[in-house]
Amino acid sequence: MIIQFPTPYPDELLYSIIARYHIRSGNVFWKHTLEDLFGKRTISASVFLPSGIASLVQHLPKNTTLNEQMLIEKHTMYPFYTVFLPTEKAQSIYESMTSDDGKKIYMQSGIMASSIPQNRYLKYCSACAKEDVATYGELYWHRIHQLPGNLICPKHELWLENSTVPITHSNKHAFILPTTSNCDLTKGRKANGKRPSIINIPR
């Protein structure tokens, strides 16, 4: 059981929360972070529908208010991918996410067969990122920005930008935080119904 775990930010991906824990823990190797949080080194860094959530909750501090349902429904893409699925299939995906074996999750969810192009990189809104730094002192990955087919930030009406962080990383156990190195926060493209225009966002 770990002593401290980051408090999730609004609409923050669980992937992002784990990445913040890794930085704060001082761990050098990802295998140590996986052992801290899951009790094993074989959990993969899934952006959308992660598994091992029951094990994660078991390793959280005793006084935590986080539970499996909160993490899955508020900090993963589960609600978006299961909203139109039959109840039985949605429940099966939920159970797979709580288990340590997530091999069937993407097949059950229909992602593999979807005609909607899947994102290749984690996305961000420059204005949201600026606000996050001002409010929380750091960047984090917003869940709504990662929804395939969503091209515009609903809050700021800017086109979402690709970071340089791939959805499928070469190190399948690495959870990568957004930074000013992998996200360009100096410009934003206003979605005005015409050709996207470039606007400067104050530093």
PDB file of C-alpha atoms in Angstrom:
ATOM      1  CA  MET A   1       0.000   0.000   0.000  1.00  0.00           C
ATOM      2  CA  ILE A   2       1.314   3.425  -0.938  1.00  0.00           C
ATOM      3  CA  ILE A   3       1.274   6.456   1.363  1.00  0.00           C
ATOM      4  CA  GLN A   4       0.162   9.130  -1.114  1.00  0.00           C
ATOM      5  CA  PHE A   5      -1.669   9.175  -4.448  1.00  0.00           C
ATOM      6  CA  PRO A   6      -2.458  12.282  -6.533  1.00  0.00           C
ATOM      7  CA  THR A   7      -5.939  13.726  -6.203  1.00  0.00           C
ATOM      8  CA  PRO A   8      -7.550  13.494  -9.659  1.00  0.00           C
ATOM      9  CA  TYR A   9      -8.191  16.749 -11.480  1.00  0.00           C
ATOM     10  CA  PRO A  10     -11.527  17.400 -13.231  1.00  0.00           C
ATOM     11  CA  ASP A  11     -11.939  15.093 -16.243  1.00  0.00           C
ATOM     12  CA  GLU A  12      -8.374  13.788 -15.853  1.00  0.00           C
ATOM     13  CA  LEU A  13      -7.517  10.459 -17.434  1.00  0.00           C
ATOM     14  CA  LEU A  14      -6.418   7.727 -15.032  1.00  0.00           C
ATOM     15  CA  TYR A  15      -3.412   7.356 -17.340  1.00  0.00           C
ATOM     16  CA  SER A  16      -2.502  10.959 -16.459  1.00  0.00           C
ATOM     17  CA  ILE A  17      -3.011  10.449 -12.712  1.00  0.00           C
ATOM     18  CA  ILE A  18      -0.647   7.474 -12.762  1.00  0.00           C
ATOM     19  CA  ALA A  19       1.895   9.519 -14.705  1.00  0.00           C
ATOM     20  CA  ARG A  20       1.748  12.190 -12.005  1.00  0.00           C
ATOM     21  CA  TYR A  21       2.255   9.559  -9.310  1.00  0.00           C
ATOM     22  CA  HIS A  22       5.346   8.287 -11.119  1.00  0.00           C
ATOM     23  CA  ILE A  23       6.900  11.759 -11.130  1.00  0.00           C
ATOM     24  CA  ARG A  24       6.056  12.468  -7.498  1.00  0.00           C
ATOM     25  CA  SER A  25       7.208   9.058  -6.282  1.00  0.00           C
ATOM     26  CA  GLY A  26      10.742   9.662  -7.470  1.00  0.00           C
ATOM     27  CA  ASN A  27      10.790   6.243  -9.112  1.00  0.00           C
ATOM     28  CA  VAL A  28      13.319   5.984 -11.905  1.00  0.00           C
ATOM     29  CA  PHE A  29      11.945   2.841 -13.531  1.00  0.00           C
ATOM     30  CA  TRP A  30       8.347   2.217 -14.545  1.00  0.00           C
ATOM     31  CA  LYS A  31       8.461  -1.304 -13.130  1.00  0.00           C
ATOM     32  CA  HIS A  32       8.778   0.193  -9.647  1.00  0.00           C
ATOM     33  CA  THR A  33       5.730   2.407 -10.188  1.00  0.00           C
ATOM     34  CA  LEU A  34       3.711  -0.567 -11.458  1.00  0.00           C
ATOM     35  CA  GLU A  35       4.716  -2.570  -8.398  1.00  0.00           C
ATOM     36  CA  ASP A  36       3.703   0.323  -6.142  1.00  0.00           C
ATOM     37  CA  LEU A  37       0.278   0.745  -7.710  1.00  0.00           C
ATOM     38  CA  PHE A  38      -0.686  -2.703  -8.978  1.00  0.00           C
ATOM     39  CA  GLY A  39       1.573  -5.131  -7.168  1.00  0.00           C
ATOM     40  CA  LYS A  40       2.945  -6.414 -10.468  1.00  0.00           C
ATOM     41  CA  ARG A  41       5.038  -5.240 -13.409  1.00  0.00           C
ATOM     42  CA  THR A  42       2.900  -6.538 -16.279  1.00  0.00           C
ATOM     43  CA  ILE A  43       0.161  -3.853 -16.385  1.00  0.00           C
ATOM     44  CA  SER A  44       0.211  -1.953 -19.684  1.00  0.00           C
ATOM     45  CA  ALA A  45      -0.272   1.808 -19.957  1.00  0.00           C
ATOM     46  CA  SER A  46      -3.682   1.968 -21.637  1.00  0.00           C
ATOM     47  CA  VAL A  47      -4.968   5.470 -22.360  1.00  0.00           C
ATOM     48  CA  PHE A  48      -8.624   4.652 -22.991  1.00  0.00           C
ATOM     49  CA  LEU A  49      -9.805   1.492 -21.206  1.00  0.00           C
ATOM     50  CA  PRO A  50      -7.187   0.390 -18.667  1.00  0.00           C
ATOM     51  CA  SER A  51      -7.300  -2.808 -16.658  1.00  0.00           C
ATOM     52  CA  GLY A  52      -6.043  -3.664 -13.181  1.00  0.00           C
ATOM     53  CA  ILE A  53      -8.218  -1.045 -11.471  1.00  0.00           C
ATOM     54  CA  ALA A  54      -9.261  -3.319  -8.602  1.00  0.00           C
ATOM     55  CA  SER A  55      -5.602  -3.982  -7.819  1.00  0.00           C
ATOM     56  CA  LEU A  56      -4.871  -0.265  -7.993  1.00  0.00           C
ATOM     57  CA  VAL A  57      -7.627   0.567  -5.490  1.00  0.00           C
ATOM     58  CA  GLN A  58      -6.315  -2.102  -3.120  1.00  0.00           C
ATOM     59  CA  HIS A  59      -2.902  -0.418  -3.117  1.00  0.00           C
ATOM     60  CA  LEU A  60      -4.219   3.114  -2.482  1.00  0.00           C
ATOM     61  CA  PRO A  61      -3.895   4.769   0.944  1.00  0.00           C
ATOM     62  CA  LYS A  62      -6.450   3.580   3.523  1.00  0.00           C
ATOM     63  CA  ASN A  63      -8.114   6.985   3.829  1.00  0.00           C
ATOM     64  CA  THR A  64      -8.676   7.456   0.096  1.00  0.00           C
ATOM     65  CA  THR A  65     -12.130   8.322  -1.231  1.00  0.00           C
ATOM     66  CA  LEU A  66     -11.328   6.798  -4.614  1.00  0.00           C
ATOM     67  CA  ASN A  67     -12.952   3.536  -5.608  1.00  0.00           C
ATOM     68  CA  GLU A  68     -13.279   1.387  -8.722  1.00  0.00           C
ATOM     69  CA  GLN A  69     -16.545   2.944  -9.896  1.00  0.00           C
ATOM     70  CA  MET A  70     -15.295   6.509  -9.535  1.00  0.00           C
ATOM     71  CA  LEU A  71     -12.052   5.835 -11.389  1.00  0.00           C
ATOM     72  CA  ILE A  72     -13.739   3.946 -14.226  1.00  0.00           C
ATOM     73  CA  GLU A  73     -16.702   6.285 -14.730  1.00  0.00           C
ATOM     74  CA  LYS A  74     -14.977   9.625 -14.071  1.00  0.00           C
ATOM     75  CA  HIS A  75     -11.410   9.036 -15.266  1.00  0.00           C
ATOM     76  CA  THR A  76     -11.486   6.563 -18.162  1.00  0.00           C
ATOM     77  CA  MET A  77     -13.231   6.501 -21.529  1.00  0.00           C
ATOM     78  CA  TYR A  78     -15.612   3.780 -20.316  1.00  0.00           C
ATOM     79  CA  PRO A  79     -18.786   5.963 -20.300  1.00  0.00           C
ATOM     80  CA  PHE A  80     -18.146   7.131 -23.876  1.00  0.00           C
ATOM     81  CA  TYR A  81     -17.433   3.695 -25.334  1.00  0.00           C
ATOM     82  CA  THR A  82     -20.271   1.845 -23.580  1.00  0.00           C
ATOM     83  CA  VAL A  83     -23.135   4.335 -23.739  1.00  0.00           C
ATOM     84  CA  PHE A  84     -24.713   2.584 -26.751  1.00  0.00           C
ATOM     85  CA  LEU A  85     -23.707  -0.972 -25.853  1.00  0.00           C
ATOM     86  CA  PRO A  86     -26.084  -3.556 -24.349  1.00  0.00           C
ATOM     87  CA  THR A  87     -25.997  -3.591 -20.561  1.00  0.00           C
ATOM     88  CA  GLU A  88     -24.477  -7.078 -20.460  1.00  0.00           C
ATOM     89  CA  LYS A  89     -21.585  -6.127 -22.724  1.00  0.00           C
ATOM     90  CA  ALA A  90     -20.936  -2.870 -20.856  1.00  0.00           C
ATOM     91  CA  GLN A  91     -20.834  -4.812 -17.588  1.00  0.00           C
ATOM     92  CA  SER A  92     -18.422  -7.327 -19.100  1.00  0.00           C
ATOM     93  CA  ILE A  93     -16.072  -4.493 -20.113  1.00  0.00           C
ATOM     94  CA  TYR A  94     -16.365  -2.993 -16.615  1.00  0.00           C
ATOM     95  CA  GLU A  95     -15.392  -6.314 -15.045  1.00  0.00           C
ATOM     96  CA  SER A  96     -12.459  -6.695 -17.441  1.00  0.00           C
ATOM     97  CA  MET A  97     -11.229  -3.240 -16.453  1.00  0.00           C
ATOM     98  CA  THR A  98     -11.319  -4.142 -12.759  1.00  0.00           C
ATOM     99  CA  SER A  99      -9.437  -7.380 -13.435  1.00  0.00           C
ATOM    100  CA  ASP A 100      -5.732  -7.664 -14.223  1.00  0.00           C
ATOM    101  CA  ASP A 101      -6.464  -9.208 -17.623  1.00  0.00           C
ATOM    102  CA  GLY A 102      -7.563  -6.573 -20.123  1.00  0.00           C
ATOM    103  CA  LYS A 103      -6.895  -8.504 -23.320  1.00  0.00           C
ATOM    104  CA  LYS A 104     -10.565  -8.639 -24.369  1.00  0.00           C
ATOM    105  CA  ILE A 105     -11.520  -5.064 -23.523  1.00  0.00           C
ATOM    106  CA  TYR A 106     -10.916  -3.442 -26.906  1.00  0.00           C
ATOM    107  CA  MET A 107     -12.588  -6.271 -28.808  1.00  0.00           C
ATOM    108  CA  GLN A 108     -15.640  -6.134 -26.533  1.00  0.00           C
ATOM    109  CA  SER A 109     -15.938  -2.367 -26.827  1.00  0.00           C
ATOM    110  CA  GLY A 110     -16.015  -2.449 -30.625  1.00  0.00           C
ATOM    111  CA  ILE A 111     -13.048  -0.094 -30.960  1.00  0.00           C
ATOM    112  CA  MET A 112     -11.213  -2.516 -33.217  1.00  0.00           C
ATOM    113  CA  ALA A 113     -14.120  -2.625 -35.677  1.00  0.00           C
ATOM    114  CA  SER A 114     -15.066   1.052 -35.478  1.00  0.00           C
ATOM    115  CA  SER A 115     -15.112   3.122 -38.683  1.00  0.00           C
ATOM    116  CA  ILE A 116     -14.152   6.233 -36.675  1.00  0.00           C
ATOM    117  CA  PRO A 117     -10.404   6.885 -37.081  1.00  0.00           C
ATOM    118  CA  GLN A 118      -8.573   6.341 -33.807  1.00  0.00           C
ATOM    119  CA  ASN A 119      -6.205   8.960 -32.461  1.00  0.00           C
ATOM    120  CA  ARG A 120      -2.513   8.265 -32.906  1.00  0.00           C
ATOM    121  CA  TYR A 121      -1.361  10.844 -30.370  1.00  0.00           C
ATOM    122  CA  LEU A 122      -2.707  12.259 -27.128  1.00  0.00           C
ATOM    123  CA  LYS A 123      -4.463  15.566 -27.750  1.00  0.00           C
ATOM    124  CA  TYR A 124      -4.651  18.836 -25.863  1.00  0.00           C
ATOM    125  CA  CYS A 125      -6.195  22.299 -25.939  1.00  0.00           C
ATOM    126  CA  SER A 126      -3.657  25.097 -25.520  1.00  0.00           C
ATOM    127  CA  ALA A 127      -6.093  27.287 -23.600  1.00  0.00           C
ATOM    128  CA  CYS A 128      -7.049  24.465 -21.214  1.00  0.00           C
ATOM    129  CA  ALA A 129      -3.363  23.739 -20.654  1.00  0.00           C
ATOM    130  CA  LYS A 130      -2.684  27.376 -19.780  1.00  0.00           C
ATOM    131  CA  GLU A 131      -5.575  27.371 -17.330  1.00  0.00           C
ATOM    132  CA  ASP A 132      -4.369  24.120 -15.761  1.00  0.00           C
ATOM    133  CA  VAL A 133      -0.925  25.566 -15.135  1.00  0.00           C
ATOM    134  CA  ALA A 134      -2.466  28.675 -13.572  1.00  0.00           C
ATOM    135  CA  THR A 135      -4.876  26.674 -11.418  1.00  0.00           C
ATOM    136  CA  TYR A 136      -2.946  23.514 -10.547  1.00  0.00           C
ATOM    137  CA  GLY A 137       0.634  24.352 -11.400  1.00  0.00           C
ATOM    138  CA  GLU A 138       0.936  21.551 -13.961  1.00  0.00           C
ATOM    139  CA  LEU A 139      -0.531  20.082 -17.117  1.00  0.00           C
ATOM    140  CA  TYR A 140      -2.659  16.964 -17.321  1.00  0.00           C
ATOM    141  CA  TRP A 141      -4.459  14.949 -19.994  1.00  0.00           C
ATOM    142  CA  HIS A 142      -8.152  15.801 -20.298  1.00  0.00           C
ATOM    143  CA  ARG A 143     -10.443  12.872 -20.999  1.00  0.00           C
ATOM    144  CA  ILE A 144     -12.836  14.728 -23.317  1.00  0.00           C
ATOM    145  CA  HIS A 145      -9.952  15.787 -25.555  1.00  0.00           C
ATOM    146  CA  GLN A 146      -9.054  12.149 -26.302  1.00  0.00           C
ATOM    147  CA  LEU A 147     -12.450  11.076 -27.626  1.00  0.00           C
ATOM    148  CA  PRO A 148     -11.994   9.856 -31.233  1.00  0.00           C
ATOM    149  CA  GLY A 149     -13.865  12.103 -33.628  1.00  0.00           C
ATOM    150  CA  ASN A 150     -13.773  15.056 -31.223  1.00  0.00           C
ATOM    151  CA  LEU A 151     -11.744  17.748 -32.968  1.00  0.00           C
ATOM    152  CA  ILE A 152     -12.627  20.855 -30.954  1.00  0.00           C
ATOM    153  CA  CYS A 153     -12.337  21.812 -27.293  1.00  0.00           C
ATOM    154  CA  PRO A 154     -15.949  22.340 -26.152  1.00  0.00           C
ATOM    155  CA  LYS A 155     -14.882  24.956 -23.590  1.00  0.00           C
ATOM    156  CA  HIS A 156     -12.653  27.233 -25.681  1.00  0.00           C
ATOM    157  CA  GLU A 157     -13.742  26.318 -29.231  1.00  0.00           C
ATOM    158  CA  LEU A 158     -10.154  25.782 -30.303  1.00  0.00           C
ATOM    159  CA  TRP A 159      -9.062  22.950 -32.547  1.00  0.00           C
ATOM    160  CA  LEU A 160      -7.467  20.208 -30.479  1.00  0.00           C
ATOM    161  CA  GLU A 161      -3.770  19.725 -31.182  1.00  0.00           C
ATOM    162  CA  ASN A 162      -1.738  16.532 -31.376  1.00  0.00           C
ATOM    163  CA  SER A 163       0.987  16.215 -28.781  1.00  0.00           C
ATOM    164  CA  THR A 164       4.106  14.227 -29.613  1.00  0.00           C
ATOM    165  CA  VAL A 165       3.055  11.497 -27.163  1.00  0.00           C
ATOM    166  CA  PRO A 166       1.781   8.446 -29.075  1.00  0.00           C
ATOM    167  CA  ILE A 167      -1.279   6.560 -27.842  1.00  0.00           C
ATOM    168  CA  THR A 168       0.702   3.356 -28.310  1.00  0.00           C
ATOM    169  CA  HIS A 169       4.121   4.044 -26.833  1.00  0.00           C
ATOM    170  CA  SER A 170       7.240   2.058 -27.666  1.00  0.00           C
ATOM    171  CA  ASN A 171       7.452   1.323 -23.935  1.00  0.00           C
ATOM    172  CA  LYS A 172       4.034  -0.194 -23.205  1.00  0.00           C
ATOM    173  CA  HIS A 173       4.504   0.413 -19.476  1.00  0.00           C
ATOM    174  CA  ALA A 174       5.238   4.154 -19.731  1.00  0.00           C
ATOM    175  CA  PHE A 175       2.679   6.760 -18.605  1.00  0.00           C
ATOM    176  CA  ILE A 176       3.712  10.118 -20.081  1.00  0.00           C
ATOM    177  CA  LEU A 177       2.573  13.495 -18.739  1.00  0.00           C
ATOM    178  CA  PRO A 178       1.919  16.493 -20.998  1.00  0.00           C
ATOM    179  CA  THR A 179       4.698  19.084 -20.833  1.00  0.00           C
ATOM    180  CA  THR A 180       5.738  22.163 -22.765  1.00  0.00           C
ATOM    181  CA  SER A 181       8.191  19.869 -24.545  1.00  0.00           C
ATOM    182  CA  ASN A 182       5.570  17.513 -25.973  1.00  0.00           C
ATOM    183  CA  CYS A 183       2.739  20.077 -26.262  1.00  0.00           C
ATOM    184  CA  ASP A 184       3.091  23.404 -28.087  1.00  0.00           C
ATOM    185  CA  LEU A 185       1.181  25.916 -25.976  1.00  0.00           C
ATOM    186  CA  THR A 186       2.144  29.038 -27.902  1.00  0.00           C
ATOM    187  CA  LYS A 187      -0.667  28.984 -30.420  1.00  0.00           C
ATOM    188  CA  GLY A 188      -4.242  27.920 -30.859  1.00  0.00           C
ATOM    189  CA  ARG A 189      -6.471  27.448 -33.882  1.00  0.00           C
ATOM    190  CA  LYS A 190      -9.880  29.045 -33.509  1.00  0.00           C
ATOM    191  CA  ALA A 191     -12.697  26.843 -34.800  1.00  0.00           C
ATOM    192  CA  ASN A 192     -14.930  29.424 -36.446  1.00  0.00           C
ATOM    193  CA  GLY A 193     -16.602  27.326 -39.095  1.00  0.00           C
ATOM    194  CA  LYS A 194     -14.079  28.449 -41.684  1.00  0.00           C
ATOM    195  CA  ARG A 195     -10.481  27.546 -42.322  1.00  0.00           C
ATOM    196  CA  PRO A 196      -8.778  27.336 -38.892  1.00  0.00           C
ATOM    197  CA  SER A 197      -7.056  30.594 -38.032  1.00  0.00           C
ATOM    198  CA  ILE A 198      -3.959  30.795 -35.872  1.00  0.00           C
ATOM    199  CA  ILE A 199      -4.229  32.889 -32.713  1.00  0.00           C
ATOM    200  CA  ASN A 200      -1.525  33.535 -30.202  1.00  0.00           C
ATOM    201  CA  ILE A 201      -2.146  32.430 -26.623  1.00  0.00           C
ATOM    202  CA  PRO A 202      -0.329  34.464 -23.952  1.00  0.00           C
ATOM    203  CA  ARG A 203       2.424  32.632 -22.158  1.00  0.00           C
TER     204      ARG A 203
END
